[in-house]
mmCIF file of C-alpha atoms in Angstrom:
data_model
loop_
_atom_site.group_PDB
_atom_site.id
_atom_site.type_symbol
_atom_site.label_atom_id
_atom_site.label_comp_id
_atom_site.label_asym_id
_atom_site.label_seq_id
_atom_site.Cartn_x
_atom_site.Cartn_y
_atom_site.Cartn_z
ATOM 1 C CA MET A 10 -99.068 3.084 -37.302
ATOM 2 C CA THR A 11 -95.303 3.128 -36.641
ATOM 3 C CA THR A 12 -93.371 6.666 -37.654
ATOM 4 C CA GLN A 13 -90.132 5.842 -39.319
ATOM 5 C CA THR A 14 -87.403 7.970 -38.849
ATOM 6 C CA LYS A 15 -85.705 8.724 -42.514
ATOM 7 C CA LYS A 16 -82.383 8.819 -42.353
ATOM 8 C CA THR A 17 -81.238 11.464 -45.425
ATOM 9 C CA LEU A 18 -78.108 12.000 -47.053
ATOM 10 C CA PHE A 19 -77.945 15.901 -45.219
ATOM 11 C CA PRO A 20 -79.040 16.244 -41.321
ATOM 12 C CA ALA A 21 -81.109 18.416 -40.619
ATOM 13 C CA THR A 22 -79.443 19.091 -36.896
ATOM 14 C CA PRO A 23 -75.745 19.513 -36.830
ATOM 15 C CA LYS A 24 -73.383 16.795 -36.143
ATOM 16 C CA PRO A 25 -71.274 16.995 -33.464
ATOM 17 C CA PHE A 26 -67.802 18.495 -34.337
ATOM 18 C CA VAL A 27 -64.966 16.475 -34.459
ATOM 19 C CA HIS A 28 -62.564 16.015 -31.050
ATOM 20 C CA PRO A 29 -59.584 18.117 -32.012
ATOM 21 C CA TYR A 30 -56.935 15.890 -31.227
ATOM 22 C CA PHE A 31 -58.326 13.290 -33.509
ATOM 23 C CA GLY A 32 -58.271 17.091 -36.151
ATOM 24 C CA GLY A 33 -54.702 17.529 -35.409
ATOM 25 C CA MET A 34 -53.954 14.278 -35.883
ATOM 26 C CA VAL A 35 -55.292 14.002 -39.545
ATOM 27 C CA LEU A 36 -54.195 17.940 -39.835
ATOM 28 C CA GLY A 37 -50.944 17.246 -38.780
ATOM 29 C CA ILE A 38 -50.543 13.704 -41.022
ATOM 30 C CA VAL A 39 -52.317 16.092 -44.124
ATOM 31 C CA LEU A 40 -49.810 18.148 -43.760
ATOM 32 C CA PHE A 41 -47.042 15.714 -43.472
ATOM 33 C CA LEU A 42 -48.495 14.066 -46.990
ATOM 34 C CA ALA A 43 -48.339 17.677 -48.509
ATOM 35 C CA LEU A 44 -44.217 18.418 -47.880
ATOM 36 C CA LEU A 45 -43.947 14.345 -48.897
ATOM 37 C CA LEU A 46 -45.161 14.104 -51.763
ATOM 38 C CA THR A 47 -45.298 17.903 -53.358
ATOM 39 C CA GLY A 48 -42.183 19.171 -50.978
ATOM 40 C CA ASN A 49 -44.874 22.281 -50.211
ATOM 41 C CA GLY A 50 -47.024 22.921 -47.198
ATOM 42 C CA LEU A 51 -50.528 24.592 -45.995
ATOM 43 C CA GLY A 52 -51.655 27.665 -47.014
ATOM 44 C CA SER A 53 -53.563 29.900 -49.091
ATOM 45 C CA SER A 54 -52.998 33.353 -49.331
ATOM 46 C CA GLY A 55 -50.409 32.763 -52.430
ATOM 47 C CA ALA A 56 -53.755 31.800 -54.248
ATOM 48 C CA THR A 57 -55.457 35.092 -54.306
ATOM 49 C CA SER A 58 -52.069 37.034 -55.127
ATOM 50 C CA ARG A 59 -51.991 34.763 -58.091
ATOM 51 C CA PHE A 60 -55.584 35.223 -58.620
ATOM 52 C CA VAL A 61 -55.485 39.165 -58.633
ATOM 53 C CA THR A 62 -52.186 38.732 -60.819
ATOM 54 C CA ALA A 63 -54.540 37.497 -62.779
ATOM 55 C CA VAL A 64 -56.635 39.682 -63.540
ATOM 56 C CA THR A 65 -53.816 42.452 -63.329
ATOM 57 C CA ASP A 66 -52.447 40.610 -65.926
ATOM 58 C CA VAL A 67 -55.489 40.874 -68.889
ATOM 59 C CA PHE A 68 -56.024 44.736 -67.581
ATOM 60 C CA ALA A 69 -52.231 46.228 -67.269
ATOM 61 C CA PRO A 70 -49.588 43.417 -68.550
ATOM 62 C CA ALA A 71 -47.260 45.592 -69.016
ATOM 63 C CA HIS A 72 -47.032 46.606 -64.986
ATOM 64 C CA VAL A 73 -47.215 43.060 -64.546
ATOM 65 C CA ASP A 74 -43.909 42.765 -67.095
ATOM 66 C CA ARG A 75 -42.117 46.311 -64.918
ATOM 67 C CA THR A 76 -42.825 44.372 -61.648
ATOM 68 C CA PRO A 77 -40.524 42.042 -60.139
ATOM 69 C CA TYR A 78 -43.033 40.578 -57.804
ATOM 70 C CA LEU A 79 -45.704 39.900 -60.579
ATOM 71 C CA LEU A 80 -42.798 39.438 -63.011
ATOM 72 C CA LYS A 81 -42.072 36.213 -61.152
ATOM 73 C CA LEU A 82 -46.013 34.978 -60.915
ATOM 74 C CA ALA A 83 -46.576 36.169 -64.595
ATOM 75 C CA GLY A 84 -44.483 37.492 -66.659
ATOM 76 C CA GLY A 85 -44.584 37.641 -70.345
ATOM 77 C CA ASP A 86 -46.380 34.007 -71.078
ATOM 78 C CA LYS A 87 -46.137 33.119 -67.600
ATOM 79 C CA ASN A 88 -50.259 31.957 -66.318
ATOM 80 C CA PRO A 89 -50.094 32.801 -63.362
ATOM 81 C CA LEU A 90 -52.794 30.054 -61.828
ATOM 82 C CA ASP A 91 -50.239 26.724 -63.549
ATOM 83 C CA ASP A 92 -49.548 26.742 -59.997
ATOM 84 C CA TRP A 93 -50.239 23.617 -57.092
ATOM 85 C CA ILE A 94 -51.620 26.696 -54.581
ATOM 86 C CA VAL A 95 -54.624 27.337 -57.003
ATOM 87 C CA PRO A 96 -56.041 24.035 -56.736
ATOM 88 C CA VAL A 97 -55.123 23.731 -52.660
ATOM 89 C CA TYR A 98 -57.074 27.173 -52.529
ATOM 90 C CA PHE A 99 -60.443 25.450 -54.440
ATOM 91 C CA GLY A 100 -60.063 22.409 -52.892
ATOM 92 C CA ALA A 101 -60.207 24.292 -48.789
ATOM 93 C CA LEU A 102 -63.255 26.272 -50.286
ATOM 94 C CA LEU A 103 -64.829 22.671 -51.749
ATOM 95 C CA GLY A 104 -64.621 20.696 -48.715
ATOM 96 C CA GLY A 105 -65.321 23.078 -45.948
ATOM 97 C CA PHE A 106 -68.726 23.655 -47.927
ATOM 98 C CA THR A 107 -68.567 20.089 -48.559
ATOM 99 C CA SER A 108 -68.329 19.385 -44.658
ATOM 100 C CA GLY A 109 -70.662 21.704 -44.081
ATOM 101 C CA LEU A 110 -73.291 20.632 -46.392
ATOM 102 C CA PHE A 111 -73.245 16.645 -44.533
ATOM 103 C CA ASN A 112 -72.612 17.831 -40.896
ATOM 104 C CA GLY A 113 -75.859 19.749 -40.671
ATOM 105 C CA ARG A 114 -73.714 23.068 -40.720
ATOM 106 C CA LEU A 115 -74.657 24.653 -44.195
ATOM 107 C CA LYS A 116 -76.752 27.810 -43.306
ATOM 108 C CA PHE A 117 -77.088 31.665 -43.599
ATOM 109 C CA GLU A 118 -76.442 33.292 -40.853
ATOM 110 C CA THR A 119 -74.221 36.379 -38.618
ATOM 111 C CA THR A 120 -72.825 35.152 -36.001
ATOM 112 C CA LYS A 121 -72.798 38.601 -34.089
ATOM 113 C CA GLY A 122 -73.248 40.429 -30.753
ATOM 114 C CA PRO A 123 -76.568 41.955 -29.743
ATOM 115 C CA ASN A 124 -75.292 45.586 -30.095
ATOM 116 C CA ILE A 125 -74.331 45.030 -33.726
ATOM 117 C CA SER A 126 -75.658 45.749 -36.722
ATOM 118 C CA ASN A 127 -76.150 43.389 -39.166
ATOM 119 C CA ARG A 128 -74.187 45.482 -41.906
ATOM 120 C CA THR A 129 -71.904 46.542 -39.072
ATOM 121 C CA ARG A 130 -70.595 43.005 -38.396
ATOM 122 C CA TRP A 131 -70.092 42.568 -42.109
ATOM 123 C CA LEU A 132 -68.431 45.985 -42.460
ATOM 124 C CA MET A 133 -65.815 44.995 -39.518
ATOM 125 C CA SER A 134 -65.629 41.205 -40.669
ATOM 126 C CA PHE A 135 -64.866 42.440 -45.052
ATOM 127 C CA LEU A 136 -62.657 45.404 -43.380
ATOM 128 C CA GLY A 137 -60.506 42.701 -40.750
ATOM 129 C CA GLY A 138 -60.035 40.421 -43.335
ATOM 130 C CA VAL A 139 -58.535 42.857 -45.954
ATOM 131 C CA ILE A 140 -56.334 43.887 -43.547
ATOM 132 C CA PHE A 141 -55.112 40.308 -42.439
ATOM 133 C CA LEU A 142 -54.583 39.507 -46.401
ATOM 134 C CA TYR A 143 -52.512 42.296 -46.752
ATOM 135 C CA GLY A 144 -50.791 42.115 -43.624
ATOM 136 C CA ALA A 145 -50.214 37.464 -44.718
ATOM 137 C CA ARG A 146 -48.801 39.057 -47.962
ATOM 138 C CA MET A 147 -45.720 41.175 -46.213
ATOM 139 C CA ALA A 148 -46.123 37.504 -43.835
ATOM 140 C CA ARG A 149 -44.777 35.752 -46.750
ATOM 141 C CA GLY A 150 -47.589 33.476 -45.767
ATOM 142 C CA CYS A 151 -51.388 33.772 -44.073
ATOM 143 C CA THR A 152 -51.762 31.655 -40.676
ATOM 144 C CA SER A 153 -52.334 28.598 -41.935
ATOM 145 C CA GLY A 154 -49.009 28.455 -44.266
ATOM 146 C CA GLN A 155 -47.196 30.477 -40.987
ATOM 147 C CA ALA A 156 -48.440 28.278 -38.331
ATOM 148 C CA LEU A 157 -48.076 24.874 -39.834
ATOM 149 C CA THR A 158 -45.544 25.020 -42.340
ATOM 150 C CA GLY A 159 -43.545 27.317 -40.649
ATOM 151 C CA GLY A 160 -43.947 26.348 -37.411
ATOM 152 C CA THR A 161 -43.069 22.227 -38.195
ATOM 153 C CA THR A 162 -40.552 23.295 -40.607
ATOM 154 C CA LEU A 163 -39.120 25.446 -37.142
ATOM 155 C CA SER A 164 -38.692 28.821 -38.451
ATOM 156 C CA ALA A 165 -38.056 31.264 -36.560
ATOM 157 C CA GLY A 166 -40.050 34.201 -38.473
ATOM 158 C CA SER A 167 -43.012 31.999 -38.799
ATOM 159 C CA TRP A 168 -42.844 31.832 -34.434
ATOM 160 C CA VAL A 169 -42.933 35.599 -34.271
ATOM 161 C CA VAL A 170 -45.531 36.109 -36.859
ATOM 162 C CA MET A 171 -48.056 33.886 -34.425
ATOM 163 C CA PHE A 172 -47.018 35.189 -31.854
ATOM 164 C CA ALA A 173 -47.281 38.536 -33.051
ATOM 165 C CA ILE A 174 -51.145 37.611 -34.302
ATOM 166 C CA PHE A 175 -51.958 36.295 -31.162
ATOM 167 C CA GLY A 176 -50.749 38.821 -28.961
ATOM 168 C CA GLY A 177 -52.444 41.850 -31.656
ATOM 169 C CA ALA A 178 -55.791 39.691 -31.524
ATOM 170 C CA TYR A 179 -55.701 39.688 -27.810
ATOM 171 C CA GLY A 180 -54.814 43.350 -27.319
ATOM 172 C CA LEU A 181 -56.757 44.571 -30.020
ATOM 173 C CA ALA A 182 -59.907 42.368 -28.731
ATOM 174 C CA TYR A 183 -60.425 44.814 -25.262
ATOM 175 C CA PHE A 184 -61.067 47.814 -27.699
ATOM 176 C CA VAL A 185 -63.788 45.489 -30.029
ATOM 177 C CA ARG A 186 -65.067 43.988 -27.122
ATOM 178 C CA LYS A 187 -68.476 45.887 -27.161
ATOM 179 C CA LEU A 188 -69.065 44.786 -30.606
ATOM 180 C CA TRP A 189 -70.244 41.173 -28.982
ATOM 181 C CA ASN A 190 -71.402 42.594 -25.887
#
């Protein structure tokens, strides 16, 4: 009797990652097509602002109508979710999930060093995400929007933001390295 290897749709062992130059080339083509076809680049922090504005508009519509930034998103009868960035946001989530599923990388795990608890890792990740999202809105775009779209269009502000992000990360790494060792 011979054993037959059953090929499944969802591999048990992770497939290797795509070559970084090939991935960069595909990302460049997607960015080019996004700019060409829609006039918009890539990024997702704007969708988060729209979700928060939608919730705020339900509970405090008068506040939305008094705040100039929120008024542009949802003032009067405007629906803050009626924007190109919302489908891009969900497409990125669905695409990442699908890629993980089909390439055998979809699993629940907490990546951390041996000297940190899962709870502390999750707390630090959450706090870092909140601070980063707040900074992304102050900078008028997330790292993908700043680096990809802003960098592609040679926006000086985007280049400054990216150098600040990388410089800040290297500077902070010294102080949080013990969480990973």
